[in-house]
Coordinates of C-alpha atoms and ligand atoms in Angstrom, one line a residue:
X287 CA 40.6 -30.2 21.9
X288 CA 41.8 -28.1 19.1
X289 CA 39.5 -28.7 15.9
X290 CA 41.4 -28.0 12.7
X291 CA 39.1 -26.4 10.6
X292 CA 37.3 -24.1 13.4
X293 CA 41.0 -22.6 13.8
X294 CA 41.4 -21.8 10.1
X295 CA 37.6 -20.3 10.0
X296 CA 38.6 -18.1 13.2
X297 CA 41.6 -16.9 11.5
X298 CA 39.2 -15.5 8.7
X299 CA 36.4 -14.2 10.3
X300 CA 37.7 -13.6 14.0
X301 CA 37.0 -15.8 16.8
X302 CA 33.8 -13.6 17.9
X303 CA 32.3 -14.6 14.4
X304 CA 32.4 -18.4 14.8
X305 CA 30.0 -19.8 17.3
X306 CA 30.5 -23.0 17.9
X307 CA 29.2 -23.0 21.8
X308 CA 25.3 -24.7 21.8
X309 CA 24.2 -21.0 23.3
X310 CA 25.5 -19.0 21.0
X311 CA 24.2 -21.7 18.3
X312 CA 21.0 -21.8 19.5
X313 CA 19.5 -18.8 17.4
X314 CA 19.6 -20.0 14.1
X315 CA 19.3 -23.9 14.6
X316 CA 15.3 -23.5 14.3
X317 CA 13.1 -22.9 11.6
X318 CA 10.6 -20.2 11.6
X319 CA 7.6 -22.1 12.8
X320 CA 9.6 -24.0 15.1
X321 CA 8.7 -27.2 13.7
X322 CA 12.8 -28.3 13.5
X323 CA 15.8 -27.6 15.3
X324 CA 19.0 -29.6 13.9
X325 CA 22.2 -29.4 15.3
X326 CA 25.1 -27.6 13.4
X327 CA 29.2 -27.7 13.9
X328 CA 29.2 -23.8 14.0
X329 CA 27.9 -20.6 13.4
X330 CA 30.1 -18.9 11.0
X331 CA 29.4 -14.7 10.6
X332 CA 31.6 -13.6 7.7
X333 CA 31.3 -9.7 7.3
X334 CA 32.3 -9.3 3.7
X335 CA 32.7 -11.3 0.1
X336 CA 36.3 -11.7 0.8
X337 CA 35.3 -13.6 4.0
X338 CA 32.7 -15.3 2.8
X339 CA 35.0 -17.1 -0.1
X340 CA 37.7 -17.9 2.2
X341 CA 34.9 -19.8 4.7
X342 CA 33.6 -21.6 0.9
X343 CA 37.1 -22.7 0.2
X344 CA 37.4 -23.8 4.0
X345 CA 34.4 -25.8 3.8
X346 CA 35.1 -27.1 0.5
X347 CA 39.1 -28.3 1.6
X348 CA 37.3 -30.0 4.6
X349 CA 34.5 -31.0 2.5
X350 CA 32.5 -29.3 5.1
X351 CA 28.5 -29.1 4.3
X352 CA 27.2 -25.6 4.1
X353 CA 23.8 -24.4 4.9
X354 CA 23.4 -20.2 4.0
X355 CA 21.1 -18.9 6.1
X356 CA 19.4 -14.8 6.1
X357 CA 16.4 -14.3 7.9
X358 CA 15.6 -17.6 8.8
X359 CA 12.2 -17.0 7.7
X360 CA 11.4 -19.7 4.7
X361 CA 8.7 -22.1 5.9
X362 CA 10.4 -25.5 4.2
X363 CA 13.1 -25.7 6.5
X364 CA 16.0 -24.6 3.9
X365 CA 17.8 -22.2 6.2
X366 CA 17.8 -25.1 9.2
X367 CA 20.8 -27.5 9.0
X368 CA 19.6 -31.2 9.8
X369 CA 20.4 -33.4 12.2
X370 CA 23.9 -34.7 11.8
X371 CA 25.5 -32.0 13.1
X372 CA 27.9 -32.0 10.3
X373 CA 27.5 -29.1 9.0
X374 CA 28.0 -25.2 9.2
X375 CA 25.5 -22.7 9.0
X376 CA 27.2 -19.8 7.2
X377 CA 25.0 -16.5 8.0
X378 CA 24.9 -13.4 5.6
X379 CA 23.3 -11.3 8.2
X380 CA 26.8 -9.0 9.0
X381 CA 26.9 -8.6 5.1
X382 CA 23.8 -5.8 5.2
X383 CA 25.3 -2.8 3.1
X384 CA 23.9 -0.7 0.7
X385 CA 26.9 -0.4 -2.3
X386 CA 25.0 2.1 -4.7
X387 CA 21.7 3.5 -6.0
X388 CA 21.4 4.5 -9.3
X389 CA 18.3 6.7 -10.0
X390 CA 18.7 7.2 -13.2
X391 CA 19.1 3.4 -13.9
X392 CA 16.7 2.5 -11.7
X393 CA 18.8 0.3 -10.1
X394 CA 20.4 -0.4 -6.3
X395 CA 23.1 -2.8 -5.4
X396 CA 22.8 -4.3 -2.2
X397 CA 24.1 -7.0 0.3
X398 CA 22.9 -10.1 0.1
X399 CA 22.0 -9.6 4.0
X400 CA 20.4 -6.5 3.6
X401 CA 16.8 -6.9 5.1
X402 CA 13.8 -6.1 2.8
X403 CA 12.5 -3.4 4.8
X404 CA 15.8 -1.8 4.8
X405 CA 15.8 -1.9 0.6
X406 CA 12.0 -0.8 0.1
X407 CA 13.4 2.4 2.5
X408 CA 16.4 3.0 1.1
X409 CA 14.5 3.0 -2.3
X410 CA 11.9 5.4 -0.8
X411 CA 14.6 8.0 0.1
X412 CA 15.7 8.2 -3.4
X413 CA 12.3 8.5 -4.3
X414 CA 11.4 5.6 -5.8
X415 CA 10.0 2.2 -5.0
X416 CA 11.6 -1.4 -4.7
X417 CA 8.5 -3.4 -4.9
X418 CA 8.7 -6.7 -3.4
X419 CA 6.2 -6.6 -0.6
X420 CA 5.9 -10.1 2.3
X421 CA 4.6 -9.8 5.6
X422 CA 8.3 -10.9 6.8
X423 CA 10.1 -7.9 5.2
X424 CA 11.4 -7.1 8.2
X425 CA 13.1 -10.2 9.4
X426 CA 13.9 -11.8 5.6
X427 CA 16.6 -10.8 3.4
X428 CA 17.5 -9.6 -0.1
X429 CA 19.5 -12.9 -0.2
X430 CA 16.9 -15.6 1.4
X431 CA 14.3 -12.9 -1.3
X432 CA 16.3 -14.4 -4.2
X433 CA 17.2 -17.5 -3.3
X434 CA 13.7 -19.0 -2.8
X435 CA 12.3 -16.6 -5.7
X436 CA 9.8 -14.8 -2.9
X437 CA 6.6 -13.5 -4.4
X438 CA 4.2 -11.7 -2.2
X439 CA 1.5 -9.1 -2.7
X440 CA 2.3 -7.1 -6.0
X441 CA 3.7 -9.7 -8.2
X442 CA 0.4 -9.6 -10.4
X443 CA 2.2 -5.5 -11.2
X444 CA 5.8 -6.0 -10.8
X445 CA 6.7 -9.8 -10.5
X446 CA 8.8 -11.7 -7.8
X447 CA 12.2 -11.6 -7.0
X448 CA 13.4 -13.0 -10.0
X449 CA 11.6 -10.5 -12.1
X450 CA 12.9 -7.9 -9.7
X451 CA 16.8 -8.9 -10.3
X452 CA 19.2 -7.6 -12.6
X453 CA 22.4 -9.1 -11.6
X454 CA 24.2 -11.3 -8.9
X455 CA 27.3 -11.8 -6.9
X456 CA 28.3 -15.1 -6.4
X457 CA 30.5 -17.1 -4.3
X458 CA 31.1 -20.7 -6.1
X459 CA 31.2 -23.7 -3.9
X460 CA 34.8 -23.9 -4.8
X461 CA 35.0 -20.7 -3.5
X462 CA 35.0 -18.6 -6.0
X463 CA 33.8 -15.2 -6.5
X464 CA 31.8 -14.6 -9.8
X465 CA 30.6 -10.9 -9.9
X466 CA 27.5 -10.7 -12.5
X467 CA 26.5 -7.5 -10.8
X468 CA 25.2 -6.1 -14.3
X469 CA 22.3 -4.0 -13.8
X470 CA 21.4 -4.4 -18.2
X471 CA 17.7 -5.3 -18.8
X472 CA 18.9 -6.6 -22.4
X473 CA 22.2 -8.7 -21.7
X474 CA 21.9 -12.1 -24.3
X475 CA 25.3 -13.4 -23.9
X476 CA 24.8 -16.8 -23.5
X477 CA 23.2 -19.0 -20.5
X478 CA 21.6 -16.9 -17.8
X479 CA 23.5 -18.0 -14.8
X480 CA 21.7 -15.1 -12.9
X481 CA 18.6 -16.9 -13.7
X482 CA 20.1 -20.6 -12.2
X483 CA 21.3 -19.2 -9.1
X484 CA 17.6 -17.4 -8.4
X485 CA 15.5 -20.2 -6.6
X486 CA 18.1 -22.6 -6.4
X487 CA 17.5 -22.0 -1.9
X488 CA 21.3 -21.9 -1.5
X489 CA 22.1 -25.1 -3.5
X490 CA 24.5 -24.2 -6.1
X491 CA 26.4 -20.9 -4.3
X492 CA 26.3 -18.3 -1.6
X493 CA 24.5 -15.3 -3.0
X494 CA 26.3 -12.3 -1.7
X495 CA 25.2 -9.6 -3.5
X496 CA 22.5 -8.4 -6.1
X497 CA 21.4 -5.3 -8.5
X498 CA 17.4 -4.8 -7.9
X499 CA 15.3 -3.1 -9.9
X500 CA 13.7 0.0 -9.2
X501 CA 9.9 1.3 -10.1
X502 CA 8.8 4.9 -10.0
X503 CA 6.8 5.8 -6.8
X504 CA 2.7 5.5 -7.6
X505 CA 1.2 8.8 -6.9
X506 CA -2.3 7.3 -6.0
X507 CA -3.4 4.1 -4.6
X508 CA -7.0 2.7 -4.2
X509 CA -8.5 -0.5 -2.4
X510 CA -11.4 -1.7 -2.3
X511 CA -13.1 -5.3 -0.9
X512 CA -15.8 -7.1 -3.1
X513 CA -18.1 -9.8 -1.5
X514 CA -18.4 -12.7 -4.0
X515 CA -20.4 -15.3 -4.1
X516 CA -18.2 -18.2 -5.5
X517 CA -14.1 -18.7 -6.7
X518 CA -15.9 -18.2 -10.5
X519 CA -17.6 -14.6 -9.9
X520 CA -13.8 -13.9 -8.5
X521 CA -11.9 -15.2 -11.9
X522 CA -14.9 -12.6 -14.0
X523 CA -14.0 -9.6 -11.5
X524 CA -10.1 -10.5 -11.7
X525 CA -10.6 -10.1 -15.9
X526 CA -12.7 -7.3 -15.6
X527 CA -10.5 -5.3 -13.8
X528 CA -7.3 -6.6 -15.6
X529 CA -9.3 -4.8 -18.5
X530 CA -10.2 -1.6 -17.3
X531 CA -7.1 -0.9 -15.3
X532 CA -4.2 -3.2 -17.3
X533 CA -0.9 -2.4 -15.0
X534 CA -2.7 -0.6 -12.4
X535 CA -4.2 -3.4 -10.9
X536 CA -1.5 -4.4 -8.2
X537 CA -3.3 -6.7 -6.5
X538 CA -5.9 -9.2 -6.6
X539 CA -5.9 -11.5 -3.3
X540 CA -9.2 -13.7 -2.7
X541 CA -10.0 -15.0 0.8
X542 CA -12.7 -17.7 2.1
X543 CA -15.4 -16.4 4.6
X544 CA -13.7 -19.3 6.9
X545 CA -10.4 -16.8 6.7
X546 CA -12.9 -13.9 7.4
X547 CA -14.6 -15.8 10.3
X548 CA -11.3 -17.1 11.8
X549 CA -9.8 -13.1 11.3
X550 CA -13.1 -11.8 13.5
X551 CA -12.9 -14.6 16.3
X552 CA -9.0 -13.8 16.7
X553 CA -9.3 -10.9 16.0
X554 CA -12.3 -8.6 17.3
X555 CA -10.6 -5.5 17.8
X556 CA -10.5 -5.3 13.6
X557 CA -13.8 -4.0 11.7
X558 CA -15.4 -6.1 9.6
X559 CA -17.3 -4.7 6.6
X560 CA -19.6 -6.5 5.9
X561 CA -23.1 -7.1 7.8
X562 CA -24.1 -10.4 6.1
X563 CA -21.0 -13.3 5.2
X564 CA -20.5 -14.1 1.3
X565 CA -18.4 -17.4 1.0
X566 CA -15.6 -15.5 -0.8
X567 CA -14.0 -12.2 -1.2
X568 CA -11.7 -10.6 -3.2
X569 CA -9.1 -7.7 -1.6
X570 CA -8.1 -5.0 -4.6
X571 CA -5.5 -3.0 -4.9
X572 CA -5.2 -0.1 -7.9
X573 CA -2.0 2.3 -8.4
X574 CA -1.7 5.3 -10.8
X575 CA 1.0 7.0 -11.3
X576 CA -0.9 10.3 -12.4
X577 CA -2.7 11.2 -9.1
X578 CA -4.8 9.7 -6.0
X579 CA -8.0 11.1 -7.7
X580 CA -6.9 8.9 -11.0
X581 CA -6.9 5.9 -9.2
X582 CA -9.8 6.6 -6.7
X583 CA -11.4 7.1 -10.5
X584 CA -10.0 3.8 -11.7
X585 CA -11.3 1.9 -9.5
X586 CA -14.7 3.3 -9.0
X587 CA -15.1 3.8 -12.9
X588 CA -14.1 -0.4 -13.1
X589 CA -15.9 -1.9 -10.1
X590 CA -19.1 -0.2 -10.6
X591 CA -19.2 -1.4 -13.9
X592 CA -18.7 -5.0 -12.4
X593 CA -21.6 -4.3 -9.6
X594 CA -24.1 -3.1 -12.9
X595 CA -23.2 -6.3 -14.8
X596 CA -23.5 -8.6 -11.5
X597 CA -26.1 -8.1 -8.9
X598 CA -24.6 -10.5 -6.2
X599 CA -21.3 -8.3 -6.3
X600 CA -21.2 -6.4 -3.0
X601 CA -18.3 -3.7 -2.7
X602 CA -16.6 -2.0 0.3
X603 CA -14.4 1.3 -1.3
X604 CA -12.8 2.8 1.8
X605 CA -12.8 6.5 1.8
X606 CA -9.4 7.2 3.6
X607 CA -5.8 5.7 3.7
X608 CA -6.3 4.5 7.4
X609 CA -9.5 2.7 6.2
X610 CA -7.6 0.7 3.2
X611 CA -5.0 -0.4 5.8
X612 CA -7.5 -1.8 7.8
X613 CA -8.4 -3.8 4.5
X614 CA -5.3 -4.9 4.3
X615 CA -4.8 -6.2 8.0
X616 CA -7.8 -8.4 7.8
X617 CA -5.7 -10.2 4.9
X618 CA -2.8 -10.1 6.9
X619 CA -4.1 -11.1 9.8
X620 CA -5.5 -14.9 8.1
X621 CA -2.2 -16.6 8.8
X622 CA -2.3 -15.4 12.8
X623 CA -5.8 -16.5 12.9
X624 CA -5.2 -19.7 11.3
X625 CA -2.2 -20.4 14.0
X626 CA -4.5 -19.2 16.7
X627 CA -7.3 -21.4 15.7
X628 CA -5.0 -24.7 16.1
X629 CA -3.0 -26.3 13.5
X630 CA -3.8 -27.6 9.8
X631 CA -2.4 -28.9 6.9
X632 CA -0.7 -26.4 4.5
X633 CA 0.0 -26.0 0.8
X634 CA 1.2 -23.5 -0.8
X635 CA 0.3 -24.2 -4.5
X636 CA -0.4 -22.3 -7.8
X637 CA -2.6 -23.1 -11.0
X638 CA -3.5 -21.6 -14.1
X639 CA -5.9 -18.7 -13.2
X640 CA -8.3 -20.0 -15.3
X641 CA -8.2 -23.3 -13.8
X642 CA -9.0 -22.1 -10.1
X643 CA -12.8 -22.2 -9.8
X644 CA -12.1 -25.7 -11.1
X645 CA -10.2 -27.0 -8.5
X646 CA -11.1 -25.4 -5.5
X647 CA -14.5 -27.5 -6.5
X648 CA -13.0 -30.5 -7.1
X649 CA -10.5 -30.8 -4.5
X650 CA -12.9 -30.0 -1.8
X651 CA -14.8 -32.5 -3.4
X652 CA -12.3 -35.4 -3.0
X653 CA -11.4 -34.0 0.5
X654 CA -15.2 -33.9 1.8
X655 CA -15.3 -38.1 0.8
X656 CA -11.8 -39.0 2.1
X657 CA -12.2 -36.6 5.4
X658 CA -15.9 -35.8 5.9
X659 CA -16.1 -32.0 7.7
X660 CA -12.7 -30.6 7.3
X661 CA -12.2 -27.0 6.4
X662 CA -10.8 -25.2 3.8
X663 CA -8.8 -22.1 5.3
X664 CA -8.2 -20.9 1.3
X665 CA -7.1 -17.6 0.8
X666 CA -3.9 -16.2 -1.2
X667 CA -2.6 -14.1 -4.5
X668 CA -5.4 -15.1 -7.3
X669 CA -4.2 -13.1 -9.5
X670 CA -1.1 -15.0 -9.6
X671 CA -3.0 -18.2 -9.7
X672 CA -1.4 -18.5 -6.2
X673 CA -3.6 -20.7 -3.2
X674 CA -2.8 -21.4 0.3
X675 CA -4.7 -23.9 0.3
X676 CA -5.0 -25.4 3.7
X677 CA -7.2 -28.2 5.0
X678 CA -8.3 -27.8 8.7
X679 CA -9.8 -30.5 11.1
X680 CA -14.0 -30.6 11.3
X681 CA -15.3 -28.0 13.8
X682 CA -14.5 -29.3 17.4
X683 CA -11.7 -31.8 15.7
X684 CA -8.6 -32.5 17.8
X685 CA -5.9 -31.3 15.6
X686 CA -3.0 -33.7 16.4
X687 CA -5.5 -36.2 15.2
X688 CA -6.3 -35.0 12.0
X689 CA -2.8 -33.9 11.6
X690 CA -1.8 -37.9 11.6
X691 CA -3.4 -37.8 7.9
X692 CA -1.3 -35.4 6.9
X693 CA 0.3 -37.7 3.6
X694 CA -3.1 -38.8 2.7
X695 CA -4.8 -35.1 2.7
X696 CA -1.4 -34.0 1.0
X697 CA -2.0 -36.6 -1.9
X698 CA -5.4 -35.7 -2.4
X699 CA -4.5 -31.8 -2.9
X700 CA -1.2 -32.2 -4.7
X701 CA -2.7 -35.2 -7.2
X702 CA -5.2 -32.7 -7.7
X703 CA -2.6 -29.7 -8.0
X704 CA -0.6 -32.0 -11.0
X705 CA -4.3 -33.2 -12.6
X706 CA -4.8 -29.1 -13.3
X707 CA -1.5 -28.5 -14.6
X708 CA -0.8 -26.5 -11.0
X709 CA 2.7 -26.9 -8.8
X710 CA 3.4 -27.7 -5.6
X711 CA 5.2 -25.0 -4.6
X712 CA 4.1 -21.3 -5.8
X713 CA 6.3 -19.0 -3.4
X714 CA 8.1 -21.0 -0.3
X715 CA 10.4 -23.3 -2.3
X716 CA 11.0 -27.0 -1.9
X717 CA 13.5 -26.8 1.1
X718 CA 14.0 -30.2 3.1
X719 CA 10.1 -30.2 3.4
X720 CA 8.8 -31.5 -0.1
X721 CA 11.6 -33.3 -1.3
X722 CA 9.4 -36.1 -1.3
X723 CA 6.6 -34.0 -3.4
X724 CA 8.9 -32.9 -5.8
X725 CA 10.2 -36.1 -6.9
X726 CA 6.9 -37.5 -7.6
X727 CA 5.5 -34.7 -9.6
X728 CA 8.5 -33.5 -10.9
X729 CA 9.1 -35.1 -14.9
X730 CA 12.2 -37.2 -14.5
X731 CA 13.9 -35.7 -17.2
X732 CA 13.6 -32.6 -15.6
X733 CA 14.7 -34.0 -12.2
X734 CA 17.8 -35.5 -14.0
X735 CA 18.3 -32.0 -15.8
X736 CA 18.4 -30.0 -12.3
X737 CA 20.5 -32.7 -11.0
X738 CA 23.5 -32.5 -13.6
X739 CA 23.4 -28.7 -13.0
X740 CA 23.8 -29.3 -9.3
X741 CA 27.0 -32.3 -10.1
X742 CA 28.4 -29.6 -12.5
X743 CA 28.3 -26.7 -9.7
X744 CA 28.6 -28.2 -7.1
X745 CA 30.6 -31.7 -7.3
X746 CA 32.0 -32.3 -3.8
X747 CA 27.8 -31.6 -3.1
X748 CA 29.1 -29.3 -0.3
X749 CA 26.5 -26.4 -0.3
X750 CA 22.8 -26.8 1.3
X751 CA 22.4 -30.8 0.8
X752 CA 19.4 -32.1 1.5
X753 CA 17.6 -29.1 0.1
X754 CA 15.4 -29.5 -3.3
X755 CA 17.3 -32.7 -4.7
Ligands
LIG987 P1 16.1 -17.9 4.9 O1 14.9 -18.4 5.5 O2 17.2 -17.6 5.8 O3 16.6 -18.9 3.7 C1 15.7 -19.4 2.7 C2 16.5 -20.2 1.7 O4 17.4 -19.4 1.0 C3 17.3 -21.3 2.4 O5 17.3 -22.4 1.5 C4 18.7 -20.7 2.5 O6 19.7 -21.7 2.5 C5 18.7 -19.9 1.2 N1 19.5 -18.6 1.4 C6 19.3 -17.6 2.2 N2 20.2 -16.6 2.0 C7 21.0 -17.0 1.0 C8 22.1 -16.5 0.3 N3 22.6 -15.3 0.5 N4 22.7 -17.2 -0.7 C9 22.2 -18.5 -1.0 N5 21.2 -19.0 -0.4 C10 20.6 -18.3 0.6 N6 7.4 -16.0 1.0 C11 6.8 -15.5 -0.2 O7 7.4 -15.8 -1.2 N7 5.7 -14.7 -0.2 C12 5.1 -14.3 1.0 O8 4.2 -13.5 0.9 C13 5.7 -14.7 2.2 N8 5.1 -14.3 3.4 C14 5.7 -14.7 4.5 C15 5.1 -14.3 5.7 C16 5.7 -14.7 7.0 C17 5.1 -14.2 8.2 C18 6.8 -15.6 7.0 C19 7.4 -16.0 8.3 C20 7.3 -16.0 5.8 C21 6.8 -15.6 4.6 N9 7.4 -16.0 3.4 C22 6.8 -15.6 2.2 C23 8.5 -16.9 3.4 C24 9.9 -16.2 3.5 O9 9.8 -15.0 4.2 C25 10.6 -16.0 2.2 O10 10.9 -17.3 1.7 C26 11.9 -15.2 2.3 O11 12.3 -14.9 0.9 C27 13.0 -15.9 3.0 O12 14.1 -15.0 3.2 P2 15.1 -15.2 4.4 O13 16.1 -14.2 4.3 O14 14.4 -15.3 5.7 O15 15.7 -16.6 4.0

């Protein structure tokens, strides 16, 4: 049976690019974790802006839901379509060009479906460095970066994406094509549309191109991993060394001795520093852009006034590169750990720094009376004020079990979250997963604020529905 629409989306792409067969589908019907799988009426693959418009305008004629889709890696289902089947998942993965580098500016223009990896190398053969750092830069893209306003491991130095993002290329869900590829650090014209389409997970356009910003290359970097004994001697060691080392400090991530425990049961083959457990730990990253010796300096010179001032301070300064990465894959290995150990309830939630000794105490608290033995798997970017906080059934628990309080333990942590002036969502977005969340702890007249943008862009409500609102 001939299908209208399909026709007029083959003519525009080429009948290889729309996949409409449940094989061909298949791919990028699932979300990450492969917790969903919805159903979609095709695949569409445009390979440029022109193409993608045309498909928008498609769409919009046939009032035709649109999900855009890069990497497929976001963890609240945003990328998925849902069940219906009604609508098409439009991936920017063909659009992966870099347009132009500008040294001298400091900038690069890239495709929307460049991957991440492929900008931080690009950057690094001109010499300088596109900061934006996730353990999914190889799969995620510049695109799916901006749209859910990624953070990651150096945001305490250089920001998230949005910080990292000069200008955009948009296609309109009327299918329009507006090109704010400005790449001006001072531009105050007026309402920062760059700054509405950043986050917005695909709601109010198709983001097909963008002009990042570009950092000089450090010339040294040092790490170093400090047993602590509570979330408190963390917060004095994160001001400390915000102190002594002001924009070199590049990273501050704290991780539970559960993490480390879960990383050396899952893990063996990794060394772990330290003889005796402390319940927490902080992972330190310093950069200089003098020398290696100048931040070897910095952070010696900084800690070991720390260690002087606080006896239960225990530090591990590796003394070569290949011993710092081995730092670093303990942290990165706490999310495999976790999945290896079973399953457990996640949040992904930030707070005022200040406010994190606070309600790591009083949220285990309320957790210990409500569910009596669960375990904390906490561990994430401190220095943002950034907690993945998840809550994991007693030892010897049966997960699925547990996992049936899910909205009660979720209530507990985000009440708590909202009480400390936190949010529920620091770096994965809102997606089809927290809808829910969002509406409760989101101000109504902020809610109704977000929802006239979204009317005003977006009035046949065409492009990602069911995502955020
Ligand atoms: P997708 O998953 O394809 O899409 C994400 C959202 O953006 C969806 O709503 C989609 O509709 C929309 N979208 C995608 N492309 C476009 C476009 N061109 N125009 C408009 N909308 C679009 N996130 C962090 O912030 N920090 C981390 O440290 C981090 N670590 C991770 C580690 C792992 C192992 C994994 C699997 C994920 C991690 N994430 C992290 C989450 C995820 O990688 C990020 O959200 C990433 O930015 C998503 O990029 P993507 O290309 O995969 O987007």
């Amino acid at each position: 049976m001939s299908d209208s629409f399909l026709d007029t989306c083959c003519a525009i792409v080429g009948d290889g690019h729309v996949l409409a067969d449940v094989a061909g589908m298949e791919p990028f019907l699932t979300d990450w974790r492969g917790r969903f799988t919805g159903r979609a009426r095709a695949v569409l693959r445009p390979g440029s802006v022109e193409e993608v418009a045309a498909l928008v305008r498609a769409c919009a004629a046939a009032q035709v839901p649109i999900v855009p889709q890069g990497g497929r890696t976001g963890l609240v289902l945003g990328s998925v379509p849902d069940a219906s089947g009604e609508a098409v998942v439009l991936s920017l993965a063909r659009l992966n060009r870099i347009r132009a580098v500008d040294p001298a500016n400091r900038t690069m223009t890239v495709d929307a479906g460049c991957l991440l990896q492929q900008v931080q190398e690009t950057a690094a053969v001109h010499g300088c460095l596109f900061p934006l750092s996730l353990a999914s830069e190889g799969s995620c893209t510049i695109g799916g970066n901006l749209s859910t306003n990624a953070g990651g491991t150096a945001v305490l130095r250089y920001g998230n994406a949005r910080d990292l993002c000069l200008g955009l290329e948009v296609v309109t869900p009327s299918g329009e094509v507006w090109d704010g590829l400005r790449g001006l650090r001072k531009d105050n014209t007026g309402y920062s549309l760059r700054d509405l389409f950043v986050g917005a997970e695909g709601t109010l356009g198709v983001i097909t191109a963008a002009v990042l910003k570009l950092y000089p290359q450090p010339r040294g970097s040092a790490t170093a991993l400090v047993a602590l004994a509570s979330p408190e001697a963390a917060l004095g060691l994160l001001s400390r060394l915000q102190d002594e080392c002001g924009a070199g400090l590049t990273a501050f991530e704290l991780v539970s001795d559960l993490c480390m425990q879960l990383v050396a049961r899952h893990f063996p083959a990794l060394p772990q520093p330290f003889r005796a457990p402390s319940p927490y730990y902080a992972l330190v990253d310093v950069e200089s852009s003098e020398s290696q010796e100048h931040a070897t300096q910095l952070l010696e010179h900084s800690l070991g006034a720390a260690l002087a001032e606080d006896a239960s301070l225990e530090a591990v300064v590796p003394s070569s590169v290949g011993q710092a990465r081995d730092l670093w894959r303990l942290r990165e290995h706490i999310p495999l750990a976790q999945a290896a150990e079973g399953k457990n309830i996640k949040h992904d939630i930030s707070l005022p720094v200040s406010l994190i000794p606070a309600f790591i105490r009083d949220t285990a608290a309320e957790l210990q009376l409500g569910f009596p033995g669960c375990q904390l798997v906490c561990f994430g970017h401190l220095g943002d004020g950034n907690l993945h906080f998840n809550v994991a059934p007693p030892p010897g628990g049966v997960d699925e079990d547990f996992l049936v309080h899910q909205h009660a333990v979720n209530r507990i942590v985000h009440d708590s979250v909202a009480a400390h002036g936190g949010s529920i969502s620091a770096e994965h977005g809102i997606g089809a997963l927290k809808r829910g969340e969002l509406e409760r702890y989101k101000p109504p007249v902020e809610l109704d604020m977000m929802r006239a943008i979204k009317a005003a862009l977006d009035p046949l409500g065409i492009m990602n529905p069911g995502k955020i609102l």
